[in-house]
Short mmCIF file of C-alpha atoms in Angstrom, two decimals:
data_model
loop_
_atom_site.label_atom_id
_atom_site.label_comp_id
_atom_site.label_asym_id
_atom_site.label_seq_id
_atom_site.Cartn_x
_atom_site.Cartn_y
_atom_site.Cartn_z
CA MET A 1 14.09 29.12 0.18
CA LYS A 2 13.53 27.06 3.33
CA LEU A 3 10.12 25.89 2.15
CA ARG A 4 11.54 24.68 -1.11
CA PHE A 5 14.33 22.83 0.64
CA LYS A 6 11.84 21.12 2.93
CA ASN A 7 9.73 20.07 -0.03
CA LEU A 8 12.78 18.55 -1.69
CA ASP A 9 13.54 16.66 1.50
CA ALA A 10 9.99 15.36 1.63
CA LEU A 11 10.15 14.34 -2.04
CA PHE A 12 13.44 12.51 -1.43
CA GLU A 13 11.90 10.71 1.57
CA TYR A 14 8.92 9.48 -0.43
CA VAL A 15 11.13 8.36 -3.31
CA LEU A 16 13.35 6.50 -0.84
CA PHE A 17 10.35 4.73 0.72
CA PHE A 18 8.90 3.80 -2.67
CA GLY A 19 12.24 2.48 -3.91
CA THR A 20 12.90 0.47 -0.76
CA ILE A 21 9.53 -1.29 -0.77
CA LEU A 22 9.64 -2.00 -4.51
CA VAL A 23 13.13 -3.49 -4.32
CA LEU A 24 12.22 -5.59 -1.27
CA TRP A 25 9.09 -7.08 -2.82
CA THR A 26 9.45 -7.04 -6.61
CA PRO A 27 12.35 -9.41 -7.48
CA ASN A 28 10.46 -12.44 -6.20
CA SER A 29 7.75 -11.96 -8.81
CA TYR A 30 9.98 -12.05 -11.87
CA SER A 31 12.26 -14.98 -11.19
CA TYR A 32 10.84 -16.88 -14.16
CA ILE A 33 11.25 -14.24 -16.87
CA LEU A 34 14.27 -12.06 -16.08
CA PRO A 35 17.65 -13.00 -17.58
CA GLN A 36 19.65 -14.89 -14.96
CA GLY A 37 22.45 -12.31 -14.76
CA PHE A 38 20.12 -9.34 -14.37
CA TYR A 39 17.96 -11.26 -11.91
CA GLY A 40 21.03 -12.11 -9.82
CA LEU A 41 22.09 -8.45 -9.63
CA PHE A 42 18.54 -7.49 -8.70
CA ARG A 43 18.65 -10.06 -5.89
CA TRP A 44 21.91 -8.79 -4.41
CA PHE A 45 20.55 -5.25 -4.56
CA GLN A 46 17.52 -6.52 -2.62
CA TYR A 47 19.78 -7.95 0.08
CA LEU A 48 21.66 -4.66 0.37
CA VAL A 49 18.44 -2.67 0.64
CA ALA A 50 17.18 -5.03 3.35
CA ILE A 51 20.33 -4.50 5.42
CA CYS A 52 20.06 -0.69 5.33
CA PRO A 53 16.86 -0.24 7.42
CA ALA A 54 17.96 -3.07 9.73
CA ALA A 55 21.24 -1.23 10.38
CA LEU A 56 19.48 2.12 10.81
CA VAL A 57 17.23 0.65 13.50
CA ILE A 58 20.38 -0.09 15.51
CA VAL A 59 22.17 3.18 14.70
CA LYS A 60 19.08 5.28 15.49
CA LYS A 61 18.50 3.26 18.67
CA LYS A 62 14.96 2.20 17.70
CA VAL A 63 15.47 -1.46 18.58
CA ASN A 64 12.44 -3.11 20.17
CA LEU A 65 11.40 -6.65 20.95
CA MET A 66 9.62 -7.13 17.61
CA TYR A 67 12.76 -6.24 15.69
CA VAL A 68 14.87 -8.64 17.76
CA LEU A 69 12.38 -11.52 17.42
CA ASN A 70 12.23 -11.21 13.64
CA CYS A 71 16.04 -11.19 13.46
CA VAL A 72 16.15 -14.36 15.55
CA PHE A 73 13.49 -15.95 13.33
CA CYS A 74 15.58 -15.21 10.23
CA ILE A 75 18.71 -16.64 11.87
CA ILE A 76 16.84 -19.88 12.67
CA LEU A 77 15.78 -20.26 9.03
CA MET A 78 19.30 -19.60 7.74
CA PHE A 79 20.85 -21.99 10.27
CA SER A 80 18.40 -24.72 9.30
CA THR A 81 19.25 -24.20 5.63
CA VAL A 82 22.98 -24.48 6.27
CA ILE A 83 22.56 -27.59 8.44
CA TYR A 84 20.63 -29.43 5.74
CA HIS A 85 22.92 -28.27 2.94
CA GLY A 86 20.24 -26.22 1.29
CA HIS A 87 20.81 -23.21 -0.92
CA ILE A 88 21.63 -20.31 1.40
CA HIS A 89 21.03 -17.94 -1.51
CA LYS A 90 17.44 -19.19 -1.74
CA CYS A 91 17.03 -18.69 2.00
CA LEU A 92 18.09 -15.06 1.63
CA ASN A 93 15.30 -14.66 -0.91
CA TYR A 94 12.89 -15.45 1.90
CA VAL A 95 14.68 -13.58 4.68
CA ALA A 96 15.45 -10.28 2.92
CA PRO A 97 11.84 -9.08 2.38
CA LEU A 98 10.95 -10.09 5.94
CA ILE A 99 13.75 -8.40 7.86
CA GLY A 100 13.86 -5.41 5.52
CA THR A 101 10.13 -4.62 5.74
CA VAL A 102 9.83 -5.20 9.48
CA SER A 103 12.91 -3.00 10.06
CA LEU A 104 11.44 -0.27 7.86
CA ILE A 105 8.18 -0.36 9.83
CA VAL A 106 9.96 -0.22 13.19
CA LEU A 107 12.28 2.57 12.03
CA CYS A 108 9.59 4.79 10.52
CA ILE A 109 7.06 4.46 13.31
CA GLY A 110 9.78 4.93 15.93
CA SER A 111 10.91 8.11 14.14
CA GLY A 112 7.43 9.56 13.69
CA ARG A 113 7.24 8.82 9.95
CA GLU A 114 4.23 6.54 10.10
CA LYS A 115 2.02 8.78 7.93
CA GLU A 116 4.53 8.82 5.10
CA LEU A 117 5.13 5.08 5.36
CA LEU A 118 1.42 4.22 5.29
CA LEU A 119 0.86 6.46 2.27
CA VAL A 120 3.64 4.73 0.33
CA PHE A 121 2.41 1.29 1.37
CA ARG A 122 -1.09 2.14 0.14
CA TYR A 123 0.12 3.27 -3.29
CA VAL A 124 2.44 0.30 -3.79
CA LEU A 125 -0.11 -2.28 -2.64
CA THR A 126 -2.84 -0.71 -4.79
CA ALA A 127 -0.57 -0.82 -7.83
CA TYR A 128 0.25 -4.50 -7.24
CA ILE A 129 -3.41 -5.44 -6.91
CA LEU A 130 -4.39 -3.47 -10.03
CA ILE A 131 -1.63 -5.22 -11.99
CA ASN A 132 -2.96 -8.55 -10.73
CA ILE A 133 -6.48 -7.78 -11.82
CA ALA A 134 -5.34 -6.39 -15.19
CA THR A 135 -3.25 -9.46 -16.04
CA TYR A 136 -6.20 -11.71 -15.25
CA PHE A 137 -8.32 -10.04 -17.94
CA LEU A 138 -5.59 -9.17 -20.46
CA PHE A 139 -3.80 -12.52 -20.28
CA PRO A 140 -6.36 -15.28 -19.49
CA ASN A 141 -3.70 -17.94 -19.94
CA GLY A 142 -1.12 -16.08 -17.86
CA LEU A 143 1.18 -13.17 -18.48
CA TYR A 144 3.77 -15.76 -19.38
CA THR A 145 3.74 -19.53 -19.29
CA THR A 146 6.67 -21.91 -19.21
CA PRO A 147 6.84 -25.66 -18.50
CA LYS A 148 8.21 -24.82 -15.05
CA VAL A 149 5.37 -22.44 -14.20
CA ILE A 150 2.73 -24.92 -15.34
CA ARG A 151 4.41 -27.74 -13.44
CA LEU A 152 4.68 -25.81 -10.18
CA ASP A 153 1.30 -24.11 -10.28
CA ASP A 154 -2.12 -25.66 -10.29
CA LYS A 155 -3.50 -23.33 -12.96
CA PRO A 156 -1.97 -21.61 -15.98
CA ASN A 157 -3.70 -18.25 -15.43
CA THR A 158 -0.95 -17.02 -13.14
CA PHE A 159 -0.68 -13.48 -11.82
CA LEU A 160 2.87 -12.43 -12.74
CA GLY A 161 3.98 -16.02 -12.29
CA ASN A 162 2.55 -16.61 -8.85
CA ARG A 163 -1.19 -16.48 -8.22
CA ASN A 164 -0.98 -16.41 -4.44
CA ALA A 165 1.89 -14.07 -3.61
CA TYR A 166 -0.03 -10.84 -4.16
CA LYS A 167 -3.35 -12.06 -2.78
CA PHE A 168 -2.10 -11.47 0.75
CA TYR A 169 -1.51 -7.81 0.04
CA GLY A 170 -5.25 -7.15 -0.06
CA LEU A 171 -5.52 -7.60 3.69
CA MET A 172 -2.43 -5.45 4.20
CA LEU A 173 -3.92 -2.71 2.02
CA ILE A 174 -7.12 -2.75 4.07
CA LEU A 175 -5.29 -2.41 7.39
CA PHE A 176 -2.83 0.25 6.21
CA SER A 177 -5.63 2.33 4.62
CA TYR A 178 -7.53 2.18 7.89
CA LEU A 179 -4.51 3.23 9.94
CA GLU A 180 -3.64 6.07 7.57
CA GLU A 181 -7.10 7.59 7.97
CA SER A 182 -7.06 7.09 11.75
CA LEU A 183 -3.98 9.31 12.08
CA LYS A 184 -5.59 12.31 10.40
CA LYS A 185 -6.79 15.07 12.69
CA LYS A 186 -9.85 15.71 10.53
CA GLN A 187 -11.17 12.33 9.49
CA LYS A 188 -13.56 12.24 6.54
CA ARG A 189 -17.05 10.88 6.97
CA VAL A 190 -16.41 8.50 4.09
CA ASN A 191 -12.97 6.91 3.80
CA TYR A 192 -12.77 6.39 0.04
CA ASN A 193 -9.30 4.82 0.28
CA MET A 194 -10.70 2.19 2.64
CA ILE A 195 -13.68 1.47 0.39
CA ALA A 196 -11.34 1.10 -2.60
CA ALA A 197 -9.09 -1.23 -0.61
CA LEU A 198 -12.03 -3.45 0.37
CA GLY A 199 -13.43 -3.54 -3.17
CA LEU A 200 -10.14 -4.28 -4.93
CA SER A 201 -9.13 -6.92 -2.39
CA LEU A 202 -12.45 -8.73 -2.67
CA LEU A 203 -12.34 -8.60 -6.48
CA MET A 204 -8.84 -10.08 -6.49
CA GLU A 205 -9.89 -12.90 -4.15
CA VAL A 206 -12.93 -13.71 -6.29
CA LEU A 207 -10.88 -13.72 -9.50
CA GLY A 208 -8.31 -15.92 -7.82
CA GLU A 209 -11.09 -18.33 -6.90
CA SER A 210 -10.16 -18.19 -3.24
CA LEU A 211 -13.14 -19.29 -1.18
CA THR A 212 -11.49 -18.57 2.17
CA GLY A 213 -10.11 -15.20 1.10
CA SER A 214 -13.44 -14.06 -0.34
CA ILE A 215 -15.30 -14.97 2.85
CA ILE A 216 -12.76 -13.27 5.11
CA ILE A 217 -12.56 -10.04 3.10
CA THR A 218 -16.38 -9.89 3.03
CA ALA A 219 -16.49 -10.42 6.80
CA ILE A 220 -13.94 -7.64 7.37
CA ALA A 221 -15.95 -5.31 5.12
CA LEU A 222 -19.11 -6.00 7.13
CA TYR A 223 -17.22 -5.44 10.37
CA TYR A 224 -15.79 -2.15 9.06
CA PHE A 225 -19.21 -0.76 8.13
CA PHE A 226 -21.24 -2.18 11.01
CA GLY A 227 -18.62 -2.97 13.66
CA ASP A 228 -19.52 -0.02 15.89
CA ARG A 229 -22.87 -1.68 16.53
CA ILE A 230 -21.24 -4.94 17.60
CA LYS A 231 -20.02 -3.90 21.06
CA THR A 232 -19.25 -7.49 22.06
CA ILE A 233 -16.55 -7.85 19.40
CA ARG A 234 -15.11 -4.41 20.12
CA LYS A 235 -14.65 -5.35 23.78
CA ILE A 236 -12.87 -8.65 23.07
CA ASP A 237 -9.29 -8.68 24.31
CA PRO A 238 -6.87 -9.16 21.35
CA ARG A 239 -5.22 -11.97 23.28
CA ILE A 240 -8.49 -13.93 23.23
CA LEU A 241 -8.57 -13.63 19.45
CA TYR A 242 -5.01 -14.95 19.34
CA PHE A 243 -5.87 -18.00 21.45
CA ALA A 244 -9.03 -18.62 19.40
CA ALA A 245 -7.08 -18.59 16.12
CA SER A 246 -4.30 -20.71 17.63
CA GLY A 247 -6.87 -23.25 18.81
CA ILE A 248 -8.39 -23.49 15.34
CA VAL A 249 -4.92 -23.96 13.84
CA ALA A 250 -3.96 -26.65 16.36
CA PHE A 251 -7.23 -28.54 15.82
CA SER A 252 -6.89 -28.43 12.03
CA LEU A 253 -3.30 -29.70 12.10
CA ILE A 254 -4.19 -32.56 14.46
CA PHE A 255 -7.24 -33.37 12.32
CA LEU A 256 -5.04 -33.51 9.22
CA ALA A 257 -2.40 -35.57 10.98
CA VAL A 258 -4.90 -38.40 11.33
CA GLY A 259 -5.06 -38.39 7.55
CA GLN A 260 -7.99 -40.71 7.03
CA TYR A 261 -10.52 -37.93 7.59
CA THR A 262 -9.17 -35.46 5.04
CA GLY A 263 -11.37 -36.96 2.36
CA LEU A 264 -14.40 -35.70 4.28
CA LEU A 265 -13.36 -32.13 3.57
CA ALA A 266 -13.13 -32.82 -0.14
CA MET A 267 -16.58 -34.39 -0.11
CA ALA A 268 -18.10 -31.53 1.87
CA PHE A 269 -16.69 -28.78 -0.31
CA GLY A 270 -16.93 -30.53 -3.68
CA GLU A 271 -14.35 -29.55 -6.25
CA ASN A 272 -13.14 -26.41 -4.49
CA ILE A 273 -9.36 -26.64 -4.65
CA THR A 274 -8.88 -25.38 -1.10
CA PHE A 275 -10.13 -28.67 0.32
CA SER A 276 -10.07 -31.10 -2.59
CA HIS A 277 -6.37 -30.89 -3.45
CA ARG A 278 -4.55 -29.13 -0.64
CA THR A 279 -5.54 -31.62 2.03
CA PHE A 280 -3.16 -34.11 0.43
CA ILE A 281 -0.41 -31.47 0.36
CA TRP A 282 -0.95 -30.73 4.06
CA VAL A 283 -0.71 -34.40 5.02
CA ALA A 284 2.47 -34.80 2.95
CA ALA A 285 3.96 -31.73 4.63
CA GLU A 286 3.19 -33.10 8.08
CA GLU A 287 4.91 -36.35 7.23
CA VAL A 288 8.08 -34.50 6.21
CA ILE A 289 7.94 -32.29 9.31
CA MET A 290 7.70 -35.31 11.62
CA LYS A 291 10.86 -36.70 10.01
CA HIS A 292 12.68 -33.38 10.63
CA PRO A 293 10.83 -31.94 13.65
CA VAL A 294 13.51 -29.71 15.18
CA LEU A 295 14.87 -27.58 12.34
CA GLY A 296 12.91 -28.74 9.31
CA ILE A 297 14.56 -29.10 5.91
CA GLY A 298 15.70 -25.50 5.51
CA SER A 299 14.69 -22.96 2.89
CA GLN A 300 15.81 -24.97 -0.07
CA ALA A 301 15.00 -24.46 -3.73
CA THR A 302 11.45 -24.82 -4.99
CA ASP A 303 12.41 -27.95 -6.92
CA VAL A 304 13.41 -29.65 -3.66
CA THR A 305 10.12 -28.76 -2.01
CA PHE A 306 8.28 -30.04 -5.07
CA VAL A 307 9.91 -33.46 -4.62
CA PHE A 308 8.58 -33.70 -1.05
CA LEU A 309 5.09 -32.27 -1.60
CA GLN A 310 4.47 -32.44 -5.34
CA ASN A 311 3.73 -28.74 -4.99
CA VAL A 312 5.64 -25.48 -4.74
CA ASN A 313 4.69 -24.92 -1.06
CA CYS A 314 2.56 -26.27 1.79
CA HIS A 315 -0.45 -24.02 1.14
CA ASP A 316 -0.47 -23.48 4.90
CA GLN A 317 1.70 -20.82 6.51
CA TYR A 318 2.19 -22.75 9.75
CA LEU A 319 3.16 -25.97 8.00
CA GLU A 320 5.43 -23.99 5.67
CA VAL A 321 7.32 -22.42 8.57
CA ALA A 322 7.60 -25.80 10.34
CA LEU A 323 8.78 -27.45 7.11
CA ARG A 324 11.48 -24.82 6.56
CA GLY A 325 12.58 -24.29 10.17
CA GLY A 326 11.04 -27.05 12.26
CA PHE A 327 9.09 -26.57 15.47
CA VAL A 328 11.77 -24.13 16.65
CA ALA A 329 10.91 -21.70 13.85
CA LEU A 330 7.17 -22.33 14.23
CA GLY A 331 7.35 -21.56 17.94
CA MET A 332 9.21 -18.33 17.24
CA PHE A 333 6.71 -17.40 14.53
CA MET A 334 3.76 -17.87 16.91
CA PHE A 335 5.57 -15.92 19.62
CA ILE A 336 6.03 -13.01 17.21
CA VAL A 337 2.28 -12.94 16.58
CA TRP A 338 1.56 -13.24 20.30
CA THR A 339 3.86 -10.30 21.03
CA GLY A 340 1.89 -8.08 18.67
CA MET A 341 -1.51 -9.12 20.04
CA ASN A 342 -0.31 -8.81 23.62
CA LYS A 343 0.93 -5.29 22.89
CA LEU A 344 -2.45 -4.37 21.42
CA SER A 345 -4.15 -5.59 24.58
CA GLU A 346 -2.12 -3.10 26.64
CA TYR A 347 -3.89 -0.17 24.97
CA LYS A 348 -7.11 -1.90 23.95
CA LYS A 349 -9.17 1.24 24.71
CA SER A 350 -7.54 2.98 21.78
CA PRO A 351 -10.08 3.23 18.92
CA ILE A 352 -7.74 1.61 16.38
CA VAL A 353 -7.17 -1.59 18.37
CA PRO A 354 -10.37 -3.61 17.65
CA PHE A 355 -10.05 -3.40 13.87
CA PHE A 356 -6.30 -3.97 14.12
CA ALA A 357 -6.81 -7.14 16.18
CA VAL A 358 -9.53 -8.43 13.84
CA CYS A 359 -7.19 -8.02 10.85
CA ILE A 360 -4.46 -10.04 12.56
CA PHE A 361 -7.04 -12.68 13.55
CA ALA A 362 -8.20 -12.83 9.91
CA ALA A 363 -4.60 -13.19 8.77
CA MET A 364 -4.07 -16.11 11.14
CA VAL A 365 -7.17 -17.84 9.80
CA ILE A 366 -6.41 -17.35 6.10
CA ASP A 367 -2.86 -18.56 6.72
CA MET A 368 -4.34 -22.00 7.41
CA VAL A 369 -5.10 -22.47 3.71
CA GLU A 370 -2.62 -20.14 2.05
CA CYS A 371 1.09 -19.49 2.21
CA GLU A 372 3.16 -16.51 1.21
CA THR A 373 5.72 -18.40 -0.76
CA TYR A 374 8.63 -16.03 -0.65
CA SER A 375 9.13 -14.41 2.73
CA TYR A 376 7.09 -15.78 5.68
CA ALA A 377 6.58 -12.10 6.34
CA PHE A 378 2.83 -11.56 6.28
CA LEU A 379 1.96 -11.80 9.96
CA SER A 380 5.28 -10.28 10.96
CA TYR A 381 4.36 -7.12 9.04
CA PHE A 382 1.10 -6.88 10.95
CA THR A 383 2.57 -7.60 14.35
CA ALA A 384 5.44 -5.17 13.77
CA MET A 385 2.83 -2.49 13.19
CA ALA A 386 0.99 -3.56 16.34
CA TYR A 387 4.07 -3.64 18.55
CA SER A 388 5.64 -0.36 17.49
CA TRP A 389 2.57 1.67 16.63
CA ARG A 390 3.34 5.24 17.73
CA TYR A 391 -0.26 6.45 17.86
CA SER A 392 -1.18 3.92 20.51
CA SER A 393 2.04 4.55 22.44
CA LEU A 394 1.12 8.23 22.67
CA TYR A 395 -2.36 7.18 23.80
CA ALA A 396 -0.85 5.14 26.64
CA GLU A 397 1.56 7.96 27.56
CA LYS A 398 -1.35 10.39 27.66
CA ARG A 399 -3.12 8.25 30.26
CA VAL A 400 0.04 8.10 32.37
CA GLY A 401 0.43 11.85 32.08
CA ARG A 402 -3.06 12.40 33.45
CA LYS A 403 -2.22 10.37 36.53
CA LYS A 404 0.90 12.44 37.13
CA LYS A 405 -1.07 15.70 36.92
CA LEU A 406 -3.57 14.38 39.42
CA VAL A 407 -0.80 13.54 41.87
CA LEU A 408 0.72 17.01 41.52
CA ARG A 409 -2.58 18.69 42.30
CA LEU A 410 -3.10 16.63 45.42
CA THR A 411 0.33 17.52 46.77
#
């Protein structure tokens, strides 16, 4: 009887995790096609679900610095929106997935439920990617097309209405599949889940015609299969990777700010949309940011952003954060990433750290040409994992324990 009751508890836990993640992420993908009333109810349910894990982190006393920083980041975005008379409801659309997912990560890892959480993440992310790939082949002109979708997107063959939103999940699937296998006592010689994650992610990037994403996923795949032979990379401190990515970001933004040289990128890369069209969006975004440098223009409706940029977003995560929340929000965003990388450096001898740090570095690079349009959450998910990762905490505690035993023997 006890075994059956435990199984029911485990089943309920998995169902709860699945439901929470689906509600946090799904509503943003169907804003164009759901009836307004039903979509509104779905949104309010999303907000409620986001509050629950955030409240449980406090009640269960699992609060850490990463949780606090993400809460502050969300408050900055909401304050900016209110100041500039934006739509606070639209801001919640961005904030809810961020705070809800980060809280769920912190809560589960702090409570020893990381295995269950990673398993659910892997299934959900795999399903999203498979849906993306299926819609590309089944609906070449898009699963649905409306004048608004065509106006706001650069191509009609949209994945569930937004071609870029799910593309980020490939990198998340790769990292979470890797971490899930690393926690197993008996690791398989061949991690089929990891191979599937790499293959599906690369296929989705290629179908989405993402030059940057395809190159980065390929590089990560090569590092995964041959990384043990590259001792130099494995010994790099995660903080060095952070500074390297930050330097590339700073140089690119200054280069774009000059403006007159952006045409060189278009000439060098031909008709590739990453550099032939988005350079003009980046320059336009910088102009708006310099007019509202402190708090940005707030998380206003997509139509408002389209007026400023002639596009739905900045196609650059850093510019997007600065546009929505000014340099205050951008500084907080970069500090969140730094906190995760700095935490990884504290237990850099742990075998999971090199690949973990490389994934965050890759995320920082790809964020220079892409933007998660609905939550700003991508790097926060990664850094929340890095900061509160229980496996590495136990690794650090084990080292401390050895020192204590040595002292006891000497006395």
